[in-house]
Short mmCIF file of C-alpha atoms in Angstrom, two decimals:
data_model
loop_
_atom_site.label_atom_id
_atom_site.label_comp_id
_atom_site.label_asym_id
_atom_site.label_seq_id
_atom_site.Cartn_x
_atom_site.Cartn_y
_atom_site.Cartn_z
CA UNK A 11 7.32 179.64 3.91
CA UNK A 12 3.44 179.86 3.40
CA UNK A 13 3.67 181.07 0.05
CA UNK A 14 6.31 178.24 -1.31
CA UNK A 15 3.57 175.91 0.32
CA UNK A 16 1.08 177.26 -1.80
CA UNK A 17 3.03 177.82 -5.44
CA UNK A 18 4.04 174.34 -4.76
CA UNK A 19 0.51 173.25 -4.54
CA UNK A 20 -0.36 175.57 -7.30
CA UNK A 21 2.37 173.57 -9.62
CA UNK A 22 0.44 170.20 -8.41
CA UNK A 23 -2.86 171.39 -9.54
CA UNK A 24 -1.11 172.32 -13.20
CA UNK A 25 0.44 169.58 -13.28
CA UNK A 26 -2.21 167.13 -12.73
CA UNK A 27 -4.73 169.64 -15.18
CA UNK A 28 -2.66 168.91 -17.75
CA UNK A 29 -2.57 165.24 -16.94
CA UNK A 30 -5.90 165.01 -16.90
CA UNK A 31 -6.42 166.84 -20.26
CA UNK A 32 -3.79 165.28 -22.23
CA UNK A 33 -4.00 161.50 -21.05
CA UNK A 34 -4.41 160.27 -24.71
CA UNK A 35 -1.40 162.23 -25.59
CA UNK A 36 1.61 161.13 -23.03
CA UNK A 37 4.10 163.05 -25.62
CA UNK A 38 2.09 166.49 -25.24
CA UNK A 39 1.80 166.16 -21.77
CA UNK A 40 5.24 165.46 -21.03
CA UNK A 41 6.55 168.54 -23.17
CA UNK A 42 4.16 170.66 -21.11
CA UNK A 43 5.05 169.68 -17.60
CA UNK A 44 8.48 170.50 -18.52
CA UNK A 45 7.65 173.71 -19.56
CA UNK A 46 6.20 174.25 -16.22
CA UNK A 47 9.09 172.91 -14.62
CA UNK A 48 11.38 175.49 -17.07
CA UNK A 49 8.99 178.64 -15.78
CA UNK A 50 6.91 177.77 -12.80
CA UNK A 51 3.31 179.07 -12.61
CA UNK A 52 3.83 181.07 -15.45
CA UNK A 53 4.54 178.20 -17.73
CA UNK A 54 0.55 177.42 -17.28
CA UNK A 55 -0.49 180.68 -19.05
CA UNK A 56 0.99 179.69 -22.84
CA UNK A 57 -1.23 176.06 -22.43
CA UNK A 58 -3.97 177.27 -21.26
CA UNK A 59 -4.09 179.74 -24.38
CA UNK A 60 -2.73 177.34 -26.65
CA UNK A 61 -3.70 174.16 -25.96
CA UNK A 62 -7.31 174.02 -25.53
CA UNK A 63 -9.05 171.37 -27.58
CA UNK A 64 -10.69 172.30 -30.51
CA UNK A 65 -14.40 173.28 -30.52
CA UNK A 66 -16.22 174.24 -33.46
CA UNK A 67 -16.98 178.38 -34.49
CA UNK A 68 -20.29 177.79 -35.54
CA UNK A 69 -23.04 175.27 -34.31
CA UNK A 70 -25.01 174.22 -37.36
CA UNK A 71 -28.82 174.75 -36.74
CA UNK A 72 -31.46 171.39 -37.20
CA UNK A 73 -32.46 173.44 -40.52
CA UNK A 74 -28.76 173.76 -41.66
CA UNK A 75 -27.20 170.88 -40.45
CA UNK A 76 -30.33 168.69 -43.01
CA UNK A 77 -28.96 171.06 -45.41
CA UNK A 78 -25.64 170.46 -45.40
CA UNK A 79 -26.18 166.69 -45.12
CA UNK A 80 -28.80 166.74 -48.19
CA UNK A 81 -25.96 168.67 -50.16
CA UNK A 82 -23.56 166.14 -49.29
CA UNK A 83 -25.66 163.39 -49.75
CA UNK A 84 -26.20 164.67 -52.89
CA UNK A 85 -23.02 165.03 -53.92
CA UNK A 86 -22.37 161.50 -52.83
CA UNK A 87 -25.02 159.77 -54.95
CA UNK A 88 -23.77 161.97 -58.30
CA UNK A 89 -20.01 160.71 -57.80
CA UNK A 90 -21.13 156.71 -56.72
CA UNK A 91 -22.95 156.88 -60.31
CA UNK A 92 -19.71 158.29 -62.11
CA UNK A 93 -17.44 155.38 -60.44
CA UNK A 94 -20.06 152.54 -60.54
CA UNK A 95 -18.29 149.47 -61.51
CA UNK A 96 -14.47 150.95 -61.07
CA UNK A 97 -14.27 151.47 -57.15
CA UNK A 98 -14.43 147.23 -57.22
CA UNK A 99 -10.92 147.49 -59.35
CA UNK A 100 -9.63 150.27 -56.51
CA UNK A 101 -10.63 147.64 -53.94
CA UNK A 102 -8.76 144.60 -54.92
CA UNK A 103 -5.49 146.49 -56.00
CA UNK A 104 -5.62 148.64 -52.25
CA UNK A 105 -5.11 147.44 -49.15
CA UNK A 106 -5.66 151.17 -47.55
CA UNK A 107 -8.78 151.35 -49.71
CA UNK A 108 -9.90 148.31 -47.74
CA UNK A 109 -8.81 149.45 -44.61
CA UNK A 110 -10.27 153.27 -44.36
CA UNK A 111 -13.02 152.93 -46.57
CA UNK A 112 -15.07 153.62 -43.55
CA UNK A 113 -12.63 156.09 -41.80
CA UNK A 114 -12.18 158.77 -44.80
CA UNK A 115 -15.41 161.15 -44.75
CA UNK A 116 -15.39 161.48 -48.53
CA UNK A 117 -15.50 159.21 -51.21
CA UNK A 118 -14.02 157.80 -54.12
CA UNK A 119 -14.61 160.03 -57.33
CA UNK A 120 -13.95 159.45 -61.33
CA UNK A 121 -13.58 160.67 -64.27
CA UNK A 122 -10.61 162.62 -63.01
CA UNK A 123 -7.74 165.10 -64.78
CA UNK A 124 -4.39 165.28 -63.30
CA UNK A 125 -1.93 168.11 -64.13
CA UNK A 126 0.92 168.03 -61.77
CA UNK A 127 3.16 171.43 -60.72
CA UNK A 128 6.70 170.87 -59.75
CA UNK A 129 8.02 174.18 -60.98
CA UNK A 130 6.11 177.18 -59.46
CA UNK A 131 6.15 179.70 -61.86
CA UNK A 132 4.28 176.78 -63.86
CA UNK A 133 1.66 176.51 -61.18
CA UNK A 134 1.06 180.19 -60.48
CA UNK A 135 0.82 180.92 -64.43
CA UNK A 136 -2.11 178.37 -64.71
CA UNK A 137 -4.18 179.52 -61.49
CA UNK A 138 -3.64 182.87 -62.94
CA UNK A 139 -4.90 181.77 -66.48
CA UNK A 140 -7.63 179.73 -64.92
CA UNK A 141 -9.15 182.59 -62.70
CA UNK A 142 -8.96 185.17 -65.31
CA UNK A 143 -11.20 183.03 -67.43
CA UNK A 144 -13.67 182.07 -64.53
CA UNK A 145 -17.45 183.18 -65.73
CA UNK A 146 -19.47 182.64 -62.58
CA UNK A 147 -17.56 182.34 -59.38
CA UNK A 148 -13.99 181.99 -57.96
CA UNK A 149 -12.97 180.54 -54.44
CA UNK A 150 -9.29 181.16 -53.13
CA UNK A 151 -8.32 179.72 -49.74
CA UNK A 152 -4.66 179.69 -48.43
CA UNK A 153 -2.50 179.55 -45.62
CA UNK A 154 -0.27 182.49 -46.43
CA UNK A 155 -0.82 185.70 -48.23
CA UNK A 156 1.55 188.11 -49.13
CA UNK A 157 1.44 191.75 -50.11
CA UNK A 158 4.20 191.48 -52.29
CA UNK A 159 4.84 191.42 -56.22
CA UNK A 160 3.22 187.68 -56.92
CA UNK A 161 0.21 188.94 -54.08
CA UNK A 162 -1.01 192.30 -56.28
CA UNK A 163 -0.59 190.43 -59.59
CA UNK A 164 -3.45 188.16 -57.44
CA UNK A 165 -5.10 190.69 -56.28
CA UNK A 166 -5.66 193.31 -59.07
CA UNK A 167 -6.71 189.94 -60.94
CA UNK A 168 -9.54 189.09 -58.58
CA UNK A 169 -10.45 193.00 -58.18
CA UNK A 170 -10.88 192.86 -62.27
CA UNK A 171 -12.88 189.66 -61.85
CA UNK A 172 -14.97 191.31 -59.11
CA UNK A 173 -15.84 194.18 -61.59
CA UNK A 174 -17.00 191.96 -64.15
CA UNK A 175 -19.86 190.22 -62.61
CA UNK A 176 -17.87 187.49 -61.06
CA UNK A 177 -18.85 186.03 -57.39
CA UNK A 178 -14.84 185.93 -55.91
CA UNK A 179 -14.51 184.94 -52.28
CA UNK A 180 -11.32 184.71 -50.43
CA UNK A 181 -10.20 182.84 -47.30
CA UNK A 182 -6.84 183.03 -45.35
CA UNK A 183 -5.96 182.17 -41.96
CA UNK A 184 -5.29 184.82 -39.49
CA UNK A 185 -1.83 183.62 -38.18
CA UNK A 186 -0.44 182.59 -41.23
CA UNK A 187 -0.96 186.17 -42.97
CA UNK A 188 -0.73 187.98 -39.60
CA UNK A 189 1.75 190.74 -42.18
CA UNK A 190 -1.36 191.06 -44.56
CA UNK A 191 -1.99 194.95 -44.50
CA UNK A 192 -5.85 196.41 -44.09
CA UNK A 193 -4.94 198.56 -47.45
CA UNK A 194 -4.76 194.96 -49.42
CA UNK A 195 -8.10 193.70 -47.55
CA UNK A 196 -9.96 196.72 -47.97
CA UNK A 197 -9.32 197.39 -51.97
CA UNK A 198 -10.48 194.03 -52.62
CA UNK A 199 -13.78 194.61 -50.39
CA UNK A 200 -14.22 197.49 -52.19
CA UNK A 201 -14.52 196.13 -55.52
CA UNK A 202 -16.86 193.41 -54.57
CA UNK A 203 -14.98 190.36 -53.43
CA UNK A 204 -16.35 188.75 -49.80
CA UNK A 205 -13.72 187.99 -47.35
CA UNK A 206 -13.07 185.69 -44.36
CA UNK A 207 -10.55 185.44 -42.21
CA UNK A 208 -10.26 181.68 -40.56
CA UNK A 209 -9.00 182.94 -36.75
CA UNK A 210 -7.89 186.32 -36.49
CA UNK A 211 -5.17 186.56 -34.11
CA UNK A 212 -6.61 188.66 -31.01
CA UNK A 213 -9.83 186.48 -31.57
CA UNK A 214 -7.65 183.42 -31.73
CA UNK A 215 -5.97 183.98 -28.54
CA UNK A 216 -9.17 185.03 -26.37
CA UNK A 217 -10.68 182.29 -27.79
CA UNK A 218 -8.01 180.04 -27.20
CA UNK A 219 -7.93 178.48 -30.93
CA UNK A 220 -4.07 179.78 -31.79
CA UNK A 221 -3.17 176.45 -32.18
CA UNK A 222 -5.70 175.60 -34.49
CA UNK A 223 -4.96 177.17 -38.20
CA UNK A 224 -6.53 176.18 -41.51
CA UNK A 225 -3.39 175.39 -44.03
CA UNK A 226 -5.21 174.46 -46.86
CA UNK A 227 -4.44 175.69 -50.07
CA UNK A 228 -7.89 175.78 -52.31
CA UNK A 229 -8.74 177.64 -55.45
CA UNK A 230 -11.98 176.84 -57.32
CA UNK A 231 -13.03 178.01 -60.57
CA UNK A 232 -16.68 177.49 -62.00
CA UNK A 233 -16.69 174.62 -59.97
CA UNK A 234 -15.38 173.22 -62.60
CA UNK A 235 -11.60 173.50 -62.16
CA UNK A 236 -9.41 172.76 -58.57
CA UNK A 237 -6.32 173.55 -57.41
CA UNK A 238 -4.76 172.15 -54.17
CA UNK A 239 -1.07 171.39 -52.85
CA UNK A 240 1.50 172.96 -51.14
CA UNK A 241 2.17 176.76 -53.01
CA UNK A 242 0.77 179.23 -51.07
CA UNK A 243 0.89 183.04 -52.23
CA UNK A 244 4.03 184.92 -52.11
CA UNK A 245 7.57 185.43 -54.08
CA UNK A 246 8.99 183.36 -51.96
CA UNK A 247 7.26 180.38 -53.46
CA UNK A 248 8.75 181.94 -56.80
CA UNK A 249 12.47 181.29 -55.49
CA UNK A 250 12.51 185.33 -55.01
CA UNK A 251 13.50 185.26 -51.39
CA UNK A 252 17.68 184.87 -51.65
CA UNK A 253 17.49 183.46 -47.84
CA UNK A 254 15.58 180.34 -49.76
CA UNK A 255 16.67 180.48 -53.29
CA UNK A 256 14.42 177.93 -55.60
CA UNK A 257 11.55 176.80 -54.08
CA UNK A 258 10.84 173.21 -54.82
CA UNK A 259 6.86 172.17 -54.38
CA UNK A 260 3.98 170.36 -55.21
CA UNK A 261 0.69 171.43 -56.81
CA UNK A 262 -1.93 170.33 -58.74
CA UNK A 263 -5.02 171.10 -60.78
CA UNK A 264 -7.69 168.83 -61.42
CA UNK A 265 -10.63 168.55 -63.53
CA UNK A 266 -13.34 165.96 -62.83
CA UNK A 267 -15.84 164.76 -59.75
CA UNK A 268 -12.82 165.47 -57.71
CA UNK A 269 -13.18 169.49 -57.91
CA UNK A 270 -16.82 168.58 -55.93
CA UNK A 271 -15.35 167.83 -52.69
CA UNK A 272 -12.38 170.26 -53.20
CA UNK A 273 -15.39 173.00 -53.78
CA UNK A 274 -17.10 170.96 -50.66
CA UNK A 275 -14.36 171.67 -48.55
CA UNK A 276 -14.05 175.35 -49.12
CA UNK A 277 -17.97 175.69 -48.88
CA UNK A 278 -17.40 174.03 -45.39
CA UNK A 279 -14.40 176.39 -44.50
CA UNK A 280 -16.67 178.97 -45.63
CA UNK A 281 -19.53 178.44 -43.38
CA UNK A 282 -17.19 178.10 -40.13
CA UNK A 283 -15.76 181.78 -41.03
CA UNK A 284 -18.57 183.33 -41.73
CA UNK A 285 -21.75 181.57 -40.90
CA UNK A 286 -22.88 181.59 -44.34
CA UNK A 287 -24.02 177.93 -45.54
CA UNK A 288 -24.26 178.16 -49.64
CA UNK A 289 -25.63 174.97 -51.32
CA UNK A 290 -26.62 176.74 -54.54
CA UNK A 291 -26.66 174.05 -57.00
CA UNK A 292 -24.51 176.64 -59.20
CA UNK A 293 -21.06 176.00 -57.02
CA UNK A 294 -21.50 172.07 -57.86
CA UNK A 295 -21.96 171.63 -61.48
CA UNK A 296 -22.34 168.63 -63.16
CA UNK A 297 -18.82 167.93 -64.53
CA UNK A 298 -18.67 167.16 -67.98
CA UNK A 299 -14.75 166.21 -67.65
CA UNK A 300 -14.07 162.69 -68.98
CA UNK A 301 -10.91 161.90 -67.39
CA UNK A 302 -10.09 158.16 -66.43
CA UNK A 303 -8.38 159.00 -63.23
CA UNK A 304 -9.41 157.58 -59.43
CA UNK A 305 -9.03 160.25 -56.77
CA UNK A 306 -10.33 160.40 -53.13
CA UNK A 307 -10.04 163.95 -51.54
CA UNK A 308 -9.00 163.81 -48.37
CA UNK A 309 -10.20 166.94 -46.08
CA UNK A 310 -8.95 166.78 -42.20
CA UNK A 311 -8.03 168.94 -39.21
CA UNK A 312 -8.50 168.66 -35.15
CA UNK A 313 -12.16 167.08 -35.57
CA UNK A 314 -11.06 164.68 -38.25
CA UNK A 315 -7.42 163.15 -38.24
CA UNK A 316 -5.57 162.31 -40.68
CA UNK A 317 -2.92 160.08 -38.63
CA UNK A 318 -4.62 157.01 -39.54
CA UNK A 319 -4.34 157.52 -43.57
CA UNK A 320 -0.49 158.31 -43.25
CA UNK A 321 -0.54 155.35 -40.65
CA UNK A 322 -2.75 152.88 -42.98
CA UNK A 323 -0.31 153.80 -46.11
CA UNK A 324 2.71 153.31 -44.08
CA UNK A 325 2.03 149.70 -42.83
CA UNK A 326 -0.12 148.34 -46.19
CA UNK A 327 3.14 148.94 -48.52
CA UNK A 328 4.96 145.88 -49.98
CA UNK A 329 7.18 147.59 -52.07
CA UNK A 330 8.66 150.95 -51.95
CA UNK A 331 7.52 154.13 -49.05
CA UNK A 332 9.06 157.67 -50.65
CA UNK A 333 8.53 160.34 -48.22
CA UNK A 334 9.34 164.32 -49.46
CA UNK A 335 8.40 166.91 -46.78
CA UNK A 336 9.83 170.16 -45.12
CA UNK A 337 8.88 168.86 -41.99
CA UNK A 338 9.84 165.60 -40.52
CA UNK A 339 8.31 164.74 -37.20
CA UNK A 340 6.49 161.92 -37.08
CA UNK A 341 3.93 160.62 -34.16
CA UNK A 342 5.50 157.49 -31.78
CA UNK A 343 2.95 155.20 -34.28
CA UNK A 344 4.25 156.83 -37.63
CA UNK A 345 7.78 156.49 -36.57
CA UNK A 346 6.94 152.46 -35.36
CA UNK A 347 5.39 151.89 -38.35
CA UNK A 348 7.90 153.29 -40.28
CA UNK A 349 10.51 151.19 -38.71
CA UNK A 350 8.63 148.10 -39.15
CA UNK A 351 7.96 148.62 -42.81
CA UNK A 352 11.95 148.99 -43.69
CA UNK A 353 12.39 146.13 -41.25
CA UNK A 354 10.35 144.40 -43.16
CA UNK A 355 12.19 144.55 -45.97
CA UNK A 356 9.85 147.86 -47.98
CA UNK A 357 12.60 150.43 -49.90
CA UNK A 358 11.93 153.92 -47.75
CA UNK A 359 13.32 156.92 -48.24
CA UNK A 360 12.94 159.81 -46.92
CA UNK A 361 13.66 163.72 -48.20
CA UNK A 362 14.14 166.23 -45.78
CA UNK A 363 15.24 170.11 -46.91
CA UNK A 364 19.21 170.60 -46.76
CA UNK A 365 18.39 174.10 -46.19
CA UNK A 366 15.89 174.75 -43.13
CA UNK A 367 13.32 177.74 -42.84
CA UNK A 368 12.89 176.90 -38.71
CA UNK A 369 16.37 176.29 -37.53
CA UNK A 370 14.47 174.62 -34.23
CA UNK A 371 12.02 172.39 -36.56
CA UNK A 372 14.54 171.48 -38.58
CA UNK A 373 17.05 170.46 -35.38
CA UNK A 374 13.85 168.21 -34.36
CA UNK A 375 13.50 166.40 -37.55
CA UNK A 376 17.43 165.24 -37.21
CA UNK A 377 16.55 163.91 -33.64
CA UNK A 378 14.76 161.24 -35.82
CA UNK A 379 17.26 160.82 -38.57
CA UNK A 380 19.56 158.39 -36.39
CA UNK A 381 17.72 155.81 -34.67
CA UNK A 382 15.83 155.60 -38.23
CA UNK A 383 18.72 155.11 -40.38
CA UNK A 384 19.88 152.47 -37.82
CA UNK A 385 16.73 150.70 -38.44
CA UNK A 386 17.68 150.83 -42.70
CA UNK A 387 15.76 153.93 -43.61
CA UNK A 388 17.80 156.05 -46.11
CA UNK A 389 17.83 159.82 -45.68
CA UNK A 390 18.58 162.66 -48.49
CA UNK A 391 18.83 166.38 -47.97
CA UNK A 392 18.04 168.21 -50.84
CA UNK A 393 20.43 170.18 -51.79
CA UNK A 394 19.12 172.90 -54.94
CA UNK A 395 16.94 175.02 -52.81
CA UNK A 396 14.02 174.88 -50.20
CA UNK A 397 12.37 171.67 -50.41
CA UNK A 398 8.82 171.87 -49.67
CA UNK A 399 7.01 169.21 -51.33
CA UNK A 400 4.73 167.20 -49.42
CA UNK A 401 4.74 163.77 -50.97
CA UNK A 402 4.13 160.17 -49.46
CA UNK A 403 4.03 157.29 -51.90
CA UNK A 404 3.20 154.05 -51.22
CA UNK A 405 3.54 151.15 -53.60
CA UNK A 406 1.59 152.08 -56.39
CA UNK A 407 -0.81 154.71 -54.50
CA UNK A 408 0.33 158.69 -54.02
CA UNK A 409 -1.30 160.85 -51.31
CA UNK A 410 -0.14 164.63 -51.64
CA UNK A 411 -1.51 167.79 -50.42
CA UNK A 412 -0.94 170.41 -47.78
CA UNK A 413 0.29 168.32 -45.20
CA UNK A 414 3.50 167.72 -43.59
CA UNK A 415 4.93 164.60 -41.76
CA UNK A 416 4.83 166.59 -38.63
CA UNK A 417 2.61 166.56 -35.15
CA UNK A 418 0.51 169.85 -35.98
CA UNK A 419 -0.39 168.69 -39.96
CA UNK A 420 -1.73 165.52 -38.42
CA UNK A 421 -3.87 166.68 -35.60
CA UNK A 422 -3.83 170.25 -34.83
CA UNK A 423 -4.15 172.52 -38.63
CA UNK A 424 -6.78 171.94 -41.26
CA UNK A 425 -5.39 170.60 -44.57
CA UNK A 426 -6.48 168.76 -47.53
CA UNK A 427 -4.84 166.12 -49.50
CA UNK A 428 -5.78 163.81 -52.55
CA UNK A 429 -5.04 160.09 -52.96
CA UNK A 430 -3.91 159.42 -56.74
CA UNK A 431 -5.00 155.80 -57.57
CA UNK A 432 -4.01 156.61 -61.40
CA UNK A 433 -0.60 154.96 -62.30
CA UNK A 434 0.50 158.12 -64.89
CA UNK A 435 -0.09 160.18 -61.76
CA UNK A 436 1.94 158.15 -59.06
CA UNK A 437 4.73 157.21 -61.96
CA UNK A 438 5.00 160.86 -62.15
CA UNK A 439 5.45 161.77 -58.71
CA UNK A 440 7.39 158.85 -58.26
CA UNK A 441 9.94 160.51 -60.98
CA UNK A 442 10.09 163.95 -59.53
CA UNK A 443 11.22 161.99 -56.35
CA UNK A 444 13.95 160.27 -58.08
CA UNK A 445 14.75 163.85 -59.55
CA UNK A 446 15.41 165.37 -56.41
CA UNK A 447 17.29 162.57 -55.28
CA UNK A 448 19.46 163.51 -58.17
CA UNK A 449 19.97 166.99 -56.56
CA UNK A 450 20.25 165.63 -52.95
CA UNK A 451 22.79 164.61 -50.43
CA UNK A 452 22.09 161.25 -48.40
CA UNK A 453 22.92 161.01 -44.97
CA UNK A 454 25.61 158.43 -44.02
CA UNK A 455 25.01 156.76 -41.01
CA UNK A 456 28.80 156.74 -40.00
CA UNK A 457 29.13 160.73 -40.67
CA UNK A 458 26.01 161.20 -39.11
CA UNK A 459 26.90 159.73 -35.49
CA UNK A 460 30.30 162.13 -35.99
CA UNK A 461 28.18 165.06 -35.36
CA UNK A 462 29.61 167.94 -32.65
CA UNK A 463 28.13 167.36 -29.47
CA UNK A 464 26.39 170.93 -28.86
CA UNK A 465 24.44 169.46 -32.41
CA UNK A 466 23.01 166.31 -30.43
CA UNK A 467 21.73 168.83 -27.84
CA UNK A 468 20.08 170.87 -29.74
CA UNK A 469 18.50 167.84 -31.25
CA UNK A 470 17.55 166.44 -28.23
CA UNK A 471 16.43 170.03 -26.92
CA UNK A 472 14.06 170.25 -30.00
CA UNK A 473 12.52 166.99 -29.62
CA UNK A 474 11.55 167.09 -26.38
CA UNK A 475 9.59 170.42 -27.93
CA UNK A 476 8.43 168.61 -31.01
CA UNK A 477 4.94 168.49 -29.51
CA UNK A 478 4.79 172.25 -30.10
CA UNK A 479 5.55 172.29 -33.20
#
């Protein structure tokens, strides 16, 4: 009887713990109690490894932390002069300019080049043509990288970049190329190219940051050229994996004042890896591109949220919301505000993948489907491959990046996005949307409330989750 007493007590104390660390997050905390509930006492040992808050690798010293703010300052002042007497136009015509000006940690930039990548093979050709004329330095950040046929094309580039003279450094995030063999590291280190790795696993977990990954999807050329979006590296993302067939995505390259804080970012990313601050005025050239595009570059993660940009774009759109992502999961505000904007009479639609890649995810992101189609949202699953695009467009602004509507790409991963203010730009995303509504199945409501029984519970089973995820 004693010892019920006490793992009864000892469930208390977790319980309350949790409480007590996840107050502003009722969601989270629910999810975790009934874990503990699910496998008492034992339950505790996954959150306390996983669900620590975030806390920062390195602690910039007084010395580097006025360098890094005279670097950004800098960087500031160069790209206020390039968009003196256009951010006034951005202002009147942008309600979520208005509204986050002093919320977003970088600013507006100009004189901006667009290219955007629907096809992959497209995308992968012109990082490959872009890095193999780089003169001075290449930075490569991603997610996932593979050791695969599209992987050695990448690396035996960057190794024959490395041999010329050419500074190449190389991120990638410990969980999400946990498969990455030593043999691909090491023949890279050994032809010159510096490498960090953003979390490794075992340090991850005895550190308690495996929740915490860094998703972005950076290369930088010169300084001079940028690539960001949603490809990472791998034949899947070349439609080479049968299980997945064509892989549908976004991507983009960019010329212009924009590459600065795409180049800022990774310098950032950089410094948390491996302690190394670099403010060498030779990774921020002046850029001679003469675009006409508006873009704001939009870094976040756990220490800088990007809830309230999806949020703000959400609720300040008149017209038209179009929402493409493999992930649907949206916070309790991003749902509400959702639902008020169709309720208010605003055209949303949403893309999901007809095809899933995490059968438990993608169970989750149907939990949402019916109460929102109820409320007039229209849903499509796409239907020619693996859709995973990561698109919101609102009215006559387009935000795109590495992020997914989902719990972790708001609060929990690193990622980095760009706001397109240009109308060529958001016309053109707004067409590839209409495209793969072309090649996309929408959900009727009536059909969808016929579904088997054992279907609901798995939805419902997966949603009560969804804070994992």
């Amino acid at each position: 009887m004693p010892w019920i007493i006490l793992a009864f007590l000892v469930l208390i104390i977790q319980i309350i713990a949790i409480i007590i660390t996840e107050y502003r997050r009722p969601d989270k905390a629910a999810a975790w109690i009934m874990i503990l509930f699910m496998i008492p006492l034992i339950g505790f040992l996954p959150y306390y490894f996983i669900a620590k808050r975030y806390t920062r690798h390195h602690i910039l010293s007084q010395n580097e932390y006025s360098q890094r703010e005279s670097f950004k300052a800098d960087l500031i002042y160069r790209c206020n002069q390039r968009i003196h007497g256009l951010a006034d136009t951005v202002s009147r015509n942008s309600k979520l300019h208005n509204l986050l000006q002093n919320k977003l940690t970088l600013p507006l930039t100009a004189c901006n080049e667009t290219t955007v990548y629907t096809e992959t093979e497209v995308a992968f050709k012109a990082m490959l043509e872009s890095i193999a004329a780089a003169k001075h330095h290449i930075h490569m950040e991603f997610y996932i990288i593979r050791d695969d046929e599209l992987g050695t094309q990448i690396k035996q580039l960057l190794i024959q970049k490395a041999q010329e003279g050419v500074k190449v450094r190389l991120l990638y995030d410990g969980i999400g190329s946990r498969r990455l063999g030593k043999a691909f590291l090491e023949q890279l280190q050994e032809a010159g190219v510096e490498i960090g790795c953003f979390s490794p696993p075992l340090t991850a977990f005895f550190q308690r940051q495996l929740n915490y990954r860094n998703h972005r999807k950076i290369v930088v050329v010169d300084g001079k050229t940028g690539f960001l979006g949603g490809l990472n590296i791998g034949d899947e993302y070349l439609g080479k994996d049968p299980s997945f067939g064509y892989w549908r995505d976004t991507h983009f390259s960019m010329k212009g004042d924009a590459v600065l804080w795409i180049q800022y970012t990774f310098l950032t990313d950089w410094y948390m890896v491996k302690g190394q601050l670099l403010t060498d005025s030779t990774y921020i050239p002046v850029q001679d591109n003469q675009g006409r595009e508006i873009i704001q570059i939009v870094k976040s993660g756990p220490d800088e949220t990007i809830l309230e940009l999806i949020f703000t774009l959400i609720i300040s759109a008149k017209q038209r919301i179009y929402i493409e992502t493999p992930y649907f999961i949206p916070d309790p505000g991003v749902l509400l505000a959702i639902k008020t904007a169709v309720m208010g009479g605003v055209d949303v639609r949403i893309i999901i993948p007809g095809t899933p890649d995490k059968k438990l995810v993608y169970y989750c992101s149907l939990s949402y489907v019916q109460e929102l189609l109820q409320a007039g949202v229209r849903f499509y699953c796409y239907q020619k491959g693996f859709l995973h695009a990561k698109v919101l467009i609102s009215d006559d602004l387009a935000c795109s990046g590495s992020t997914n509507m989902d719990l972790r790409s708001f609060c929990d991963q690193f990622e980095l996005n760009a706001i397109f203010f240009d109308r060529k730009t958001v016309n053109r995303l707004a067409d590839d949307f209409f495209a793969d509504l072309s090649v996309s199945n929408e959900i009727v409501q009536s059909e969808f409330e016929k579904q088997p029984a054992l279907q609901k519970i798995k939805e419902v089973f997966a949603r009560l989750l969804s804070p994992f995820f």
